mmCIF file of C-alpha atoms in Angstrom:
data_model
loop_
_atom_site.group_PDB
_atom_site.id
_atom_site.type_symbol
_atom_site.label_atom_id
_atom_site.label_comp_id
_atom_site.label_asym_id
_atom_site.label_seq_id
_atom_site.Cartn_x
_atom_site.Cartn_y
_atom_site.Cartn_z
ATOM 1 C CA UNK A 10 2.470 -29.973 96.497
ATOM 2 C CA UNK A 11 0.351 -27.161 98.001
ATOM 3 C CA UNK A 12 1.978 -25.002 100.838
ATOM 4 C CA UNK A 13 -0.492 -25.781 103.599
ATOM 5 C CA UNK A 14 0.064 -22.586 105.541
ATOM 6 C CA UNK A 15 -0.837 -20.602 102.383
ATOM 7 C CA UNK A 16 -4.396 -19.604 103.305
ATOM 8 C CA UNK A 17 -5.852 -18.944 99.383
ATOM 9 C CA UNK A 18 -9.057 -17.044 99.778
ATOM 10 C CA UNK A 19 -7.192 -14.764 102.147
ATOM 11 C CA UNK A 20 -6.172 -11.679 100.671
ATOM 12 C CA UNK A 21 -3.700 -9.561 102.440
ATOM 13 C CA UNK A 22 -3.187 -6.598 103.892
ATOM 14 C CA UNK A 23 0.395 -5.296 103.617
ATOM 15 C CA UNK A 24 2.583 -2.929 105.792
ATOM 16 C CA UNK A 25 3.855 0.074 104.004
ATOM 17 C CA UNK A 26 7.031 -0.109 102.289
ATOM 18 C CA UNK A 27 8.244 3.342 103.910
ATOM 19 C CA UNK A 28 8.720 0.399 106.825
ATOM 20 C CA UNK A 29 11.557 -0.908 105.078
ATOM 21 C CA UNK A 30 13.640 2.238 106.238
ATOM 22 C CA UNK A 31 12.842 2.090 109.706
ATOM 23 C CA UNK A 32 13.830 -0.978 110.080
ATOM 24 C CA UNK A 33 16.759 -0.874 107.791
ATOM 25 C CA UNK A 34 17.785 2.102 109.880
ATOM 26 C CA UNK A 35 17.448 0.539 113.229
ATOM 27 C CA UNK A 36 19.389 -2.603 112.634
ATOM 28 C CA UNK A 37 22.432 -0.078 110.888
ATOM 29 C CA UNK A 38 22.505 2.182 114.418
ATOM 30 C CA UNK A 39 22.543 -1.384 116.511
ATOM 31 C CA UNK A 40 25.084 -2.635 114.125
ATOM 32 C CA UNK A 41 27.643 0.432 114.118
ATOM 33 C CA UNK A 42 26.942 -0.134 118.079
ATOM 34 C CA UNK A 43 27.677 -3.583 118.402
ATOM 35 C CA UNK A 44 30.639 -3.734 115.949
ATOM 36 C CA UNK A 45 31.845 -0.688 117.253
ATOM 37 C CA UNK A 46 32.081 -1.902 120.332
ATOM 38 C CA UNK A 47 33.876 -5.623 119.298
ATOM 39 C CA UNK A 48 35.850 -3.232 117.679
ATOM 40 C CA UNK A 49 36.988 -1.498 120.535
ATOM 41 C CA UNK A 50 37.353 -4.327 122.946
ATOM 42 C CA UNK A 51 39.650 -6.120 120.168
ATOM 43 C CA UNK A 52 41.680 -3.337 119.629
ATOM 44 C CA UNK A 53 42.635 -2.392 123.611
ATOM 45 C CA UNK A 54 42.364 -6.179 124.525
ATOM 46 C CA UNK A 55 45.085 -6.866 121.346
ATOM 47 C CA UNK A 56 43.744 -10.307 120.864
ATOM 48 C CA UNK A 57 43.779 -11.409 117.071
ATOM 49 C CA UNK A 58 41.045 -13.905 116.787
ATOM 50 C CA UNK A 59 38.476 -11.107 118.644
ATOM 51 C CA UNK A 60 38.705 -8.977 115.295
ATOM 52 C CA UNK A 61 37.662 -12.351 113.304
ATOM 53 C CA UNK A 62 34.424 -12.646 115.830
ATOM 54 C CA UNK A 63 33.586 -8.675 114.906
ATOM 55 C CA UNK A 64 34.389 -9.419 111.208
ATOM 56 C CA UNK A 65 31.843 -12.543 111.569
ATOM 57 C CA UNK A 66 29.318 -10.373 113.013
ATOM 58 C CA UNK A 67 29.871 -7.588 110.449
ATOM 59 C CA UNK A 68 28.499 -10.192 108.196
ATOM 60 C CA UNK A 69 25.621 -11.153 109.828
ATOM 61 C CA UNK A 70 24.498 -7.230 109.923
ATOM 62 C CA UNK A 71 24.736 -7.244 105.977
ATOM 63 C CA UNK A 72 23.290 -10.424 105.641
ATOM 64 C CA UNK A 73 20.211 -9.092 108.044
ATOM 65 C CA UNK A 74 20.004 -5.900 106.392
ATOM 66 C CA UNK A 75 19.935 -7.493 103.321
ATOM 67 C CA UNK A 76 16.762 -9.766 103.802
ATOM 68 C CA UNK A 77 14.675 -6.504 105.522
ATOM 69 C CA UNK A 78 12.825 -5.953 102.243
ATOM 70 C CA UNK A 79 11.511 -9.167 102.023
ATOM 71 C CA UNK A 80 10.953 -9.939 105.874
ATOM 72 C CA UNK A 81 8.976 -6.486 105.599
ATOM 73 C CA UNK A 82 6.813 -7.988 102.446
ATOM 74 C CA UNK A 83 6.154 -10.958 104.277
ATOM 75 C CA UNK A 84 4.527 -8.798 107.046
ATOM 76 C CA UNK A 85 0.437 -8.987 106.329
ATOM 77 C CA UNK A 86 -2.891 -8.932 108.347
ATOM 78 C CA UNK A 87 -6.286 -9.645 107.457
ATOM 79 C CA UNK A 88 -9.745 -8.855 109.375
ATOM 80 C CA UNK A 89 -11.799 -11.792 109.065
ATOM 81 C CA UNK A 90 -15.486 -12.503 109.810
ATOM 82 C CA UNK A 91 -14.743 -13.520 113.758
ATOM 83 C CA UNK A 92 -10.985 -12.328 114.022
ATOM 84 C CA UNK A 93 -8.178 -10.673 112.442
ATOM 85 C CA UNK A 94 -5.563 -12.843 111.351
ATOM 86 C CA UNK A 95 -1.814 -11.740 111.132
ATOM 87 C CA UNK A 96 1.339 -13.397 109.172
ATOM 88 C CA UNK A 97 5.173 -12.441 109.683
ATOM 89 C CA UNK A 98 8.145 -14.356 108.640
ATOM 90 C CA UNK A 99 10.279 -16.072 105.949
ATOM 91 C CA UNK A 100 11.778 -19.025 107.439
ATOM 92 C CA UNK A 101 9.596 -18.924 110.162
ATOM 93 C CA UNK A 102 6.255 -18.368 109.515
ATOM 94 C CA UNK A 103 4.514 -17.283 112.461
ATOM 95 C CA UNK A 104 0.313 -16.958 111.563
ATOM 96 C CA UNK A 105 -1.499 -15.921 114.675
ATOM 97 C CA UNK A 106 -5.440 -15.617 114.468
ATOM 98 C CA UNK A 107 -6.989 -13.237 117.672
ATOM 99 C CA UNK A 108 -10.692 -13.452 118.296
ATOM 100 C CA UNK A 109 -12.014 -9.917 118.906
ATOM 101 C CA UNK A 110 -14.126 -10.969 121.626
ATOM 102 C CA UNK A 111 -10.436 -11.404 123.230
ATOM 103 C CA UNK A 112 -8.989 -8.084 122.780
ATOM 104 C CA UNK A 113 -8.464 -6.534 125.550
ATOM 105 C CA UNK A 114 -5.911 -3.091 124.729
ATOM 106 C CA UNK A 115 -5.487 -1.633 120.863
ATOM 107 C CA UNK A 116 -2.532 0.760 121.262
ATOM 108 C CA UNK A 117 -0.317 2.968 118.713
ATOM 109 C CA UNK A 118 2.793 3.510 119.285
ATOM 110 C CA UNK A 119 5.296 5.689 116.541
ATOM 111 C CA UNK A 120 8.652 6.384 116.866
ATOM 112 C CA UNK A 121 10.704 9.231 115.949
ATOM 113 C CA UNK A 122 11.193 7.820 112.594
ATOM 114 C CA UNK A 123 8.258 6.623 111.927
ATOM 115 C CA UNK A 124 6.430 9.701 112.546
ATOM 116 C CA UNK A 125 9.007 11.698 110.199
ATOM 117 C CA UNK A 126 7.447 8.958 107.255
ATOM 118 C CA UNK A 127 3.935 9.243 109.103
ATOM 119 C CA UNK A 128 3.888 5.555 109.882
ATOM 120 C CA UNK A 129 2.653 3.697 112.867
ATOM 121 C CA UNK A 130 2.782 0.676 114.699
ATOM 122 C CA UNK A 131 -0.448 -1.070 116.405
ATOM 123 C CA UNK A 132 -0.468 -3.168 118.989
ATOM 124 C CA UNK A 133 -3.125 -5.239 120.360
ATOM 125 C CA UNK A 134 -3.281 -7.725 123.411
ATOM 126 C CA UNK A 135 -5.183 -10.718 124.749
ATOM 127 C CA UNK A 136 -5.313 -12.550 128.161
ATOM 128 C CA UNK A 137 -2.670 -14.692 126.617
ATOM 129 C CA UNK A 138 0.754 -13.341 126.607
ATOM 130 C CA UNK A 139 1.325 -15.390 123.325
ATOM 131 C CA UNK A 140 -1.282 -13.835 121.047
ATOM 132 C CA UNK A 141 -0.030 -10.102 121.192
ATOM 133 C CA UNK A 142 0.405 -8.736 117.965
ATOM 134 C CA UNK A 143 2.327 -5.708 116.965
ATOM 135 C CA UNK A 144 1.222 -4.450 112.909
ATOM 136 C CA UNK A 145 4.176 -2.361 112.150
ATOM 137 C CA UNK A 146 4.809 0.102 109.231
ATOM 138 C CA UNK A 147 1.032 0.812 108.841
ATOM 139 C CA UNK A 148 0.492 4.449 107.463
ATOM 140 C CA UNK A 149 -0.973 6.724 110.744
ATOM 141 C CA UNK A 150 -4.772 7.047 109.139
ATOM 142 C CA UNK A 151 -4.751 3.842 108.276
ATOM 143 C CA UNK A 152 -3.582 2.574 112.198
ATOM 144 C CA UNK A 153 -6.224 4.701 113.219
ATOM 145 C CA UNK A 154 -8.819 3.313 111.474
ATOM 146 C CA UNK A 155 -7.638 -0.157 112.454
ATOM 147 C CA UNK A 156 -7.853 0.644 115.896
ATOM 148 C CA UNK A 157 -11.198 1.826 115.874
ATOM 149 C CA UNK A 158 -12.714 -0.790 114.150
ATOM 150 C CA UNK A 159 -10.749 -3.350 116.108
ATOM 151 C CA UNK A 160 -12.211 -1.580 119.222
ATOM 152 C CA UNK A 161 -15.688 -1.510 118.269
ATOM 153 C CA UNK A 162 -15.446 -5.136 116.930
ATOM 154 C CA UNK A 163 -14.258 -6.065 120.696
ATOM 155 C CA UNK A 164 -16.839 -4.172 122.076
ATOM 156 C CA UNK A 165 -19.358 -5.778 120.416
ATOM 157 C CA UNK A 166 -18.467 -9.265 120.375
ATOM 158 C CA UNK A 167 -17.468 -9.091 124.166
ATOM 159 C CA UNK A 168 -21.056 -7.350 124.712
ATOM 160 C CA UNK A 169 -22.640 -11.190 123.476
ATOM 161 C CA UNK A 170 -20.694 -13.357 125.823
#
């Protein structure tokens, strides 16, 4: 049986795997937050069964953290003849396909983190709320480049309609 979402004469485009520390990193700092804080609350509140609802979400963190390197491997774009065509997603696949006729804003955007591994995130909108796509973990020459050619691919195609 033949995975139907599995596009074969796609080849993709991966994020970098310097991503895999951002986003390890940022779901560590919300995790000492959040346990920290059921922590807290179960401690001054002196209820017994709070600590098992921090301990519960303890796990989850791991378990998250855990997965990152293959959610972040699962991450892939390709620019196709009429649009570029993005993938995220284990258990939920999301595939999203955006004319560039459609485009309408290319941003960057890098974080403190990511620019101390010189990565970037792009961003690029549509009309449609639905088809934004965010590229994260893309190295900051390589974003560039992206951006330019996704700009000049919107130009022109807009220029026909």
């Amino acid at each position: 049986m033949t995975d139907r979402l599995e596009l074969p004469e796609v080849s993709w485009r991966r994020v970098s795997p310097r991503y895999i520390v951002v986003d390890v990193v940022g779901y560590i700092v919300f995790a000492v937050i959040m346990v920290g804080a059921g922590a807290a609350v179960a401690y001054f509140v002196s209820i017994a069964w709070l600590w098992w609802i921090v301990a519960a979400l303890a796990v989850v963190f791991v378990f998250t953290i855990a997965l990152t390197p293959r959610r972040v491997r699962a991450i892939g774009y390709q620019l196709r003849d009429d649009d570029v065509l993005f993938r995220r997603g284990i258990l939920y696949q999301r595939f999203v396909a955006v004319p560039y006729g459609r485009m309408q804003l290319v941003d960057i955007n890098r974080g403190p983190l990511d620019r101390m591994l010189g990565l970037s995130e792009l961003k690029f909108v549509t009309a449609a709320a639905a088809t934004g796509v965010v590229i994260p973990g893309l190295p900051e020459a390589d974003a560039e480049e992206l951006r330019d050619r996704l700009v000049a691919l919107a130009e022109s195609r807009r220029a026909g309609l």
